Rosetta silent file (secondary structure, phi, psi, omega in degrees, C-alpha in Angstrom):
SEQUENCE: DYKKRGFDTLLDEFAGWEGNRITKDILNLPYFELTGVVLHEGWHKTTGLRDLVDNFSLDECIASVIENVGAIEYSKIYRKQDVEKAKTFHKETKVWVDYIMKYHTLLKESYRHPNWKIHKKKLLEEASKEKTKLIKTMYTTGVKRNFAKKDKINNAYFYYYHTYCKYYHEVDCLVKQLGLEESIRFLKRYKSADKCLKGLYEMLDA
SCORE:     score description
SCORE:     0.000 S_00000001
   1 L     0.000  -45.276 -179.092  101.715  121.350  114.528 S_00000001
   2 L   -68.641  -36.437  178.787  100.982  118.432  112.172 S_00000001
   3 L   -66.123  -35.159  176.935   97.626  119.906  111.109 S_00000001
   4 L   -64.456  -28.500 -179.860   99.400  123.159  110.255 S_00000001
   5 L   -86.855    3.176  173.375  101.694  121.115  108.026 S_00000001
   6 L   102.194    1.335  178.066   98.696  119.744  106.113 S_00000001
   7 L   -80.946  144.554  178.393   98.077  116.399  107.824 S_00000001
   8 L   -76.471  -36.245 -176.564   94.469  115.407  108.555 S_00000001
   9 L  -154.794  168.825  177.669   95.270  113.474  111.720 S_00000001
  10 L  -120.894  122.009  176.490   98.091  112.088  113.823 S_00000001
  11 L  -109.361  120.843  175.206   98.353  108.384  114.489 S_00000001
  12 L  -122.675    2.950  177.200  100.801  107.282  117.151 S_00000001
  13 E  -134.567  152.397 -178.242   99.079  104.028  118.112 S_00000001
  14 L  -112.148    3.935  176.775   97.942  101.109  116.001 S_00000001
  15 L  -118.900  164.144 -177.378   95.287   99.631  118.284 S_00000001
  16 L   -76.201    0.821  176.409   91.921  100.935  119.372 S_00000001
  17 L  -130.343  167.505 -173.616   93.128  101.258  122.942 S_00000001
  18 L   -74.408  154.205  171.789   96.156  102.973  124.478 S_00000001
  19 L   100.547    0.593  178.440   99.609  101.492  124.819 S_00000001
  20 L  -112.639   87.239 -174.088  100.129   99.902  121.384 S_00000001
  21 E   -74.460  149.478  175.637  102.626  102.170  119.695 S_00000001
  22 L   -69.663  133.854 -178.850  103.285  102.164  115.975 S_00000001
  23 L  -116.417  172.421  177.057  106.552  100.373  115.215 S_00000001
  24 H   -62.147  -35.781  178.484  108.828  100.098  112.184 S_00000001
  25 H   -60.554  -40.864  177.882  107.367   96.654  111.500 S_00000001
  26 H   -64.884  -45.870 -177.677  103.899   98.194  111.227 S_00000001
  27 H   -68.136  -21.602  179.737  105.119  100.993  108.955 S_00000001
  28 L   -90.142    4.252  175.750  106.916   98.471  106.737 S_00000001
  29 L   -63.795  153.319  170.955  103.739   96.529  105.982 S_00000001
  30 L   -52.873  148.927 -171.037  102.593   96.482  102.350 S_00000001
  31 H   -57.919  -41.261 -178.011  100.590   99.630  101.688 S_00000001
  32 H   -67.673  -31.635  177.151   97.219   97.888  101.351 S_00000001
  33 H   -70.096  -40.487  179.156   97.786   96.067  104.674 S_00000001
  34 H   -63.324  -40.728  175.082   98.695   99.318  106.405 S_00000001
  35 H   -57.954  -44.677  178.862   95.512  100.878  105.021 S_00000001
  36 H   -61.308  -40.938  179.658   93.576   97.946  106.449 S_00000001
  37 H   -60.828  -44.721 -179.969   95.176   98.336  109.884 S_00000001
  38 H   -62.014  -43.323  179.781   94.150  102.010  110.034 S_00000001
  39 H   -67.306  -41.301  179.589   90.567  101.143  109.029 S_00000001
  40 H   -60.576  -52.901 -177.311   90.393   98.195  111.451 S_00000001
  41 H   -72.234  -25.909  175.856   91.605  100.157  114.444 S_00000001
  42 H   -62.873  -37.797  175.827   89.573  103.164  113.350 S_00000001
  43 H   -61.543  -47.681  179.940   86.411  101.103  113.835 S_00000001
  44 H   -59.697  -41.107 -172.268   87.492  100.167  117.365 S_00000001
  45 H   -75.710  -34.046 -170.629   88.449  103.731  118.204 S_00000001
  46 H  -110.741  -37.614 -173.914   85.462  105.588  116.823 S_00000001
  47 H  -133.601    9.541 -178.301   82.431  103.342  116.339 S_00000001
  48 L   -64.431  163.634 -175.811   83.274   99.998  117.885 S_00000001
  49 L   -97.868    0.012 -170.632   80.877   98.229  120.214 S_00000001
  50 L   -57.146  -38.192 -175.516   83.417   97.250  122.853 S_00000001
  51 L   -82.387  -10.315 -176.886   82.387   99.916  125.382 S_00000001
  52 L   -94.183  -51.069  179.561   78.662   99.251  125.008 S_00000001
  53 L  -141.950  142.204 -176.659   78.300   95.489  125.371 S_00000001
  54 L   -76.692   80.156  173.863   80.938   92.850  125.958 S_00000001
  55 L  -131.442   77.039 -176.729   80.860   91.143  122.567 S_00000001
  56 H   -58.506  -39.808 -176.920   84.490   91.082  121.524 S_00000001
  57 H   -60.315  -48.973 -178.885   83.831   88.619  118.686 S_00000001
  58 H   -62.750  -45.243 -179.236   81.307   90.803  116.895 S_00000001
  59 H   -59.554  -45.709 -178.916   83.446   93.921  117.306 S_00000001
  60 H   -67.058  -40.507 -177.823   86.554   92.174  115.943 S_00000001
  61 H   -67.660  -39.955  175.637   84.757   90.578  113.002 S_00000001
  62 H   -60.914  -47.295 -178.691   83.208   93.886  111.942 S_00000001
  63 H   -61.540  -39.358 -177.797   86.627   95.550  112.193 S_00000001
  64 H   -68.936  -39.828  177.218   88.315   92.776  110.211 S_00000001
  65 H   -67.241  -42.683  176.037   85.818   92.902  107.348 S_00000001
  66 H   -58.604  -42.046  177.925   86.090   96.704  107.255 S_00000001
  67 H   -57.212  -52.039 -171.896   89.875   96.250  107.193 S_00000001
  68 H   -76.437  -45.786  179.434   89.904   93.820  104.281 S_00000001
  69 H   -70.800  -37.379  178.003   87.095   95.214  102.117 S_00000001
  70 H   -62.175  -38.522  178.209   88.192   98.766  102.898 S_00000001
  71 H   -63.833  -37.185  177.019   91.724   97.992  101.710 S_00000001
  72 H   -65.337  -49.043 -177.300   90.287   96.738   98.404 S_00000001
  73 H   -63.928  -40.863  178.395   88.100   99.824   97.946 S_00000001
  74 H   -62.324  -44.319 -178.380   90.932  102.189   98.872 S_00000001
  75 H   -63.611  -36.179  178.800   93.276  100.460   96.440 S_00000001
  76 H   -59.525  -33.503 -176.650   90.739  100.762   93.610 S_00000001
  77 H   -89.744  -44.896 -168.475   90.819  104.542   94.015 S_00000001
  78 H  -110.183  -24.146 -177.088   94.365  105.343   95.075 S_00000001
  79 L  -144.499   76.706 -175.149   96.655  102.365   94.352 S_00000001
  80 H   -58.991  -25.651  179.460   95.336  100.250   91.520 S_00000001
  81 H   -68.052  -13.984 -178.526   98.517   98.156   91.586 S_00000001
  82 H  -100.965   -3.623 -172.932   97.454   96.809   94.994 S_00000001
  83 H   -58.506  -49.572 -177.297   93.883   95.783   94.123 S_00000001
  84 H   -66.190  -35.910  177.346   94.619   92.127   93.362 S_00000001
  85 H   -64.695  -42.690  179.842   96.873   91.809   96.416 S_00000001
  86 H   -65.855  -38.419  176.960   94.147   93.258   98.634 S_00000001
  87 H   -64.185  -40.271  178.408   91.583   90.874   97.127 S_00000001
  88 H   -64.654  -39.449  177.494   93.923   87.943   97.778 S_00000001
  89 H   -58.289  -45.521 -179.894   94.363   89.109  101.377 S_00000001
  90 H   -64.342  -44.057  179.954   90.578   89.074  101.850 S_00000001
  91 H   -62.433  -43.617 -178.377   90.265   85.659  100.217 S_00000001
  92 H   -72.118  -30.175  174.059   93.044   84.172  102.345 S_00000001
  93 H   -60.001  -41.333 -179.962   91.573   85.667  105.513 S_00000001
  94 H   -67.295  -30.743  174.438   88.413   83.683  104.786 S_00000001
  95 H   -64.520  -43.760  178.843   90.523   80.521  104.401 S_00000001
  96 H   -64.090  -43.230  177.606   91.990   81.169  107.860 S_00000001
  97 H   -58.888  -45.741 -179.675   88.509   81.828  109.282 S_00000001
  98 H   -62.356  -39.908  179.015   87.234   78.549  107.805 S_00000001
  99 H   -61.845  -48.830 -179.417   90.197   76.654  109.250 S_00000001
 100 H   -62.881  -47.696 -177.339   89.641   78.039  112.747 S_00000001
 101 H   -65.085  -39.015 -179.993   85.872   77.533  112.675 S_00000001
 102 H   -58.046  -53.014 -175.074   86.184   73.987  111.303 S_00000001
 103 H   -78.817  -26.172  173.252   88.437   72.692  114.070 S_00000001
 104 H   -61.603  -45.136  179.589   86.761   74.711  116.800 S_00000001
 105 H   -66.133  -46.073 -178.781   83.481   72.958  115.921 S_00000001
 106 H   -63.052  -38.662 -179.588   85.056   69.503  115.566 S_00000001
 107 H   -70.093  -36.756  175.894   86.869   69.814  118.886 S_00000001
 108 H   -61.948  -42.767 -179.675   83.685   70.861  120.678 S_00000001
 109 H   -69.419  -25.131 -176.698   81.941   67.829  119.236 S_00000001
 110 H   -62.535  -26.195 -178.381   84.838   65.551  120.206 S_00000001
 111 L   -70.552  -11.314  176.129   83.863   65.747  123.876 S_00000001
 112 L   -90.225   -8.469 -177.235   80.737   63.751  123.029 S_00000001
 113 L   -75.979  139.975 -179.983   82.865   60.935  121.604 S_00000001
 114 L   -55.384  -43.208  177.337   83.217   57.771  123.788 S_00000001
 115 L  -106.496   60.878 -169.249   87.003   57.849  123.410 S_00000001
 116 H   -61.976  -32.996 -179.046   87.226   61.635  123.360 S_00000001
 117 H   -65.015  -44.775  178.963   90.887   61.901  124.407 S_00000001
 118 H   -67.748  -43.238 -179.668   92.076   59.740  121.507 S_00000001
 119 H   -61.398  -44.085 -179.829   89.622   61.386  119.124 S_00000001
 120 H   -64.899  -39.894  178.823   90.760   64.879  120.155 S_00000001
 121 H   -60.687  -43.054  178.779   94.415   63.938  119.763 S_00000001
 122 H   -64.012  -40.554  178.864   93.788   62.762  116.193 S_00000001
 123 H   -61.803  -42.961 -178.902   91.908   65.957  115.390 S_00000001
 124 H   -68.322  -35.190  175.470   94.768   68.132  116.648 S_00000001
 125 H   -64.789  -42.396  177.704   97.300   66.142  114.626 S_00000001
 126 H   -63.412  -42.751 -179.935   95.132   66.611  111.552 S_00000001
 127 H   -63.174  -40.171  179.787   94.782   70.342  112.287 S_00000001
 128 H   -64.194  -42.646  178.769   98.549   70.745  112.636 S_00000001
 129 H   -65.374  -41.823  179.842   99.182   69.058  109.284 S_00000001
 130 H   -65.181  -38.344  178.136   96.513   71.150  107.584 S_00000001
 131 H   -60.604  -44.711  179.646   97.991   74.327  109.025 S_00000001
 132 H   -60.283  -42.536  179.164  101.420   73.449  107.589 S_00000001
 133 H   -64.843  -43.407 -177.047   99.893   72.853  104.143 S_00000001
 134 H   -65.730  -36.863  178.467   97.905   76.086  104.213 S_00000001
 135 H   -56.623  -39.597 -177.857  100.950   78.180  105.135 S_00000001
 136 H   -67.754  -22.956 -178.773  102.616   77.021  101.912 S_00000001
 137 H   -92.226   -9.560 -174.700   99.665   78.241   99.833 S_00000001
 138 L   -74.376  137.538  179.027   99.479   81.694  101.430 S_00000001
 139 L  -102.938  -47.227 -175.315  100.476   84.664   99.322 S_00000001
 140 L   -83.068  139.233 -172.748   99.800   87.698  101.515 S_00000001
 141 H   -66.161  -35.223 -175.582  102.074   88.225  104.497 S_00000001
 142 H   -62.843  -46.845  179.819   99.370   89.274  106.960 S_00000001
 143 H   -69.814  -36.725  178.840   97.363   86.055  106.788 S_00000001
 144 H   -60.702  -37.106  178.888  100.555   84.035  106.680 S_00000001
 145 H   -61.315  -41.383  178.647  101.609   85.643  109.958 S_00000001
 146 H   -60.195  -42.808 -179.753   98.426   84.393  111.629 S_00000001
 147 H   -72.243  -35.163 -171.899   99.120   80.873  110.449 S_00000001
 148 H   -83.087   -8.945  177.563  102.837   80.976  111.151 S_00000001
 149 L   -54.737  141.761 -174.502  102.578   82.038  114.794 S_00000001
 150 L   -86.448   35.143  174.981  104.210   79.434  116.991 S_00000001
 151 L   -67.873  143.023  176.190  101.154   78.924  119.154 S_00000001
 152 L   -68.235  131.767  179.298  100.682   75.379  120.329 S_00000001
 153 L   -79.198   99.195  178.084   97.919   73.682  118.333 S_00000001
 154 L  -145.937 -175.415 -177.959   95.484   72.679  121.047 S_00000001
 155 H   -60.554  -38.358 -179.441   91.910   73.303  122.083 S_00000001
 156 H   -63.279  -36.251  178.596   92.829   76.657  123.616 S_00000001
 157 H   -58.174  -49.569 -177.326   94.331   77.796  120.292 S_00000001
 158 H   -73.332  -32.088  176.780   91.070   77.279  118.420 S_00000001
 159 H   -65.018  -43.729 -177.960   88.964   78.670  121.242 S_00000001
 160 H   -64.076  -52.346 -175.988   91.056   81.859  121.310 S_00000001
 161 H   -73.897  -20.274  175.062   91.088   82.514  117.560 S_00000001
 162 H   -57.677  -34.504 -179.589   87.447   81.509  117.249 S_00000001
 163 H   -64.173  -23.785  179.731   86.596   84.800  118.960 S_00000001
 164 H   -89.786   -7.939 -172.123   88.178   86.646  116.007 S_00000001
 165 H  -119.430  -16.845 -165.329   86.332   84.592  113.386 S_00000001
 166 L   -50.328  -42.816 -175.774   82.887   83.787  114.759 S_00000001
 167 L  -113.910   14.817 -174.182   80.865   86.356  112.780 S_00000001
 168 H   -58.658  -49.336 -175.899   83.288   87.112  109.947 S_00000001
 169 H   -66.140  -35.201  178.830   81.273   85.487  107.167 S_00000001
 170 H   -64.675  -45.957  179.762   78.004   87.078  108.323 S_00000001
 171 H   -66.385  -40.711  178.100   79.503   90.575  108.321 S_00000001
 172 H   -60.913  -40.126  178.314   81.221   89.912  104.995 S_00000001
 173 H   -64.423  -40.667  177.202   77.886   88.793  103.535 S_00000001
 174 H   -59.384  -44.505 -179.333   76.231   91.988  104.782 S_00000001
 175 H   -64.221  -37.339  176.881   78.896   94.067  103.053 S_00000001
 176 H   -63.348  -35.205 -177.954   78.361   92.152   99.811 S_00000001
 177 H   -78.262  -42.677 -171.237   74.655   92.942  100.001 S_00000001
 178 H  -105.055  -17.736 -170.288   74.774   96.588  101.079 S_00000001
 179 L    89.425  160.331 -173.375   78.261   97.787  100.192 S_00000001
 180 H   -66.651  -50.716 -175.937   80.864   98.885  102.731 S_00000001
 181 H   -62.978  -44.601 -179.443   79.672  102.411  103.530 S_00000001
 182 H   -66.297  -35.562  178.149   76.016  101.443  103.856 S_00000001
 183 H   -64.161  -41.767  178.689   76.947   98.442  106.024 S_00000001
 184 H   -63.508  -43.454  177.084   78.898  100.662  108.403 S_00000001
 185 H   -60.561  -41.814  179.761   75.945  103.055  108.655 S_00000001
 186 H   -62.440  -46.320 -176.854   73.644  100.089  109.301 S_00000001
 187 H   -69.386  -31.048 -179.074   75.874   98.643  112.048 S_00000001
 188 H   -73.837  -14.049 -179.250   76.356  102.024  113.733 S_00000001
 189 L   -65.125  -25.648 -170.086   72.589  102.402  114.235 S_00000001
 190 L   -90.733  140.444 -176.765   72.617   99.965  117.133 S_00000001
 191 L   -95.649   -0.841  175.525   73.399  100.977  120.694 S_00000001
 192 L  -147.230  153.956 -179.847   74.316   97.487  121.873 S_00000001
 193 H   -65.180  -37.195  179.640   76.105   94.501  120.401 S_00000001
 194 H   -60.961  -46.034  179.443   73.145   92.213  121.114 S_00000001
 195 H   -68.764  -35.372  178.161   70.766   94.405  119.116 S_00000001
 196 H   -62.905  -44.115 -179.558   73.378   94.836  116.415 S_00000001
 197 H   -65.294  -41.811  177.427   73.756   91.070  116.068 S_00000001
 198 H   -62.028  -44.563  178.663   69.978   90.595  115.958 S_00000001
 199 H   -63.506  -37.060  177.772   69.688   93.304  113.318 S_00000001
 200 H   -60.680  -48.490 -179.056   72.492   91.715  111.309 S_00000001
 201 H   -69.253  -35.081  177.019   70.746   88.354  111.159 S_00000001
 202 H   -64.378  -38.771  178.027   67.370   89.942  110.413 S_00000001
 203 H   -66.364  -42.067  179.793   68.934   91.795  107.485 S_00000001
 204 H   -67.487  -36.729  176.528   70.552   88.604  106.184 S_00000001
 205 H   -63.875  -36.810 -178.591   67.237   86.734  106.555 S_00000001
 206 L   -70.370    0.000    0.000   65.499   89.442  104.568 S_00000001
């Protein structure tokens, strides 16, 4: 019925798996963010690696870069008024990634410290203060939402979000080198996440 009315496709879910229905909150996102969501979940649904090898981190990071860079490219063609907002979203995502990776690494290292409990407590206090400061500098709502979630700032927090950030910069670097479309073609060549990751690093080394 919708195709007869001229639509290319019908989206009734916003995640790459079943059971995550589109809500009014999703539809009320800024246009460039909504574009990003469709591209992100489109990777999971059509070409993601989740069903081949259990490497959630790689799959999510590829999807997130496609989301952010894709929103910029889409805006350049169809909504020039959103280009700078989409670029800011991408830039602020990288700030969030750096924050998560920084404290994930420091907390892992803290267990080697003689007084690790005290050292870890100080690190978490520092992380909480930094998070509060960063929220105030955020412009785009999507990244701000990640920071503003009321998750308890503890080791589990950084371990969990680390899985969404681990390979973000590597994939982003690949896209800078090859462009978005060519990067997607390159990543789709691999039949397993392990081989994809190896190929990614070999390309970056080259």
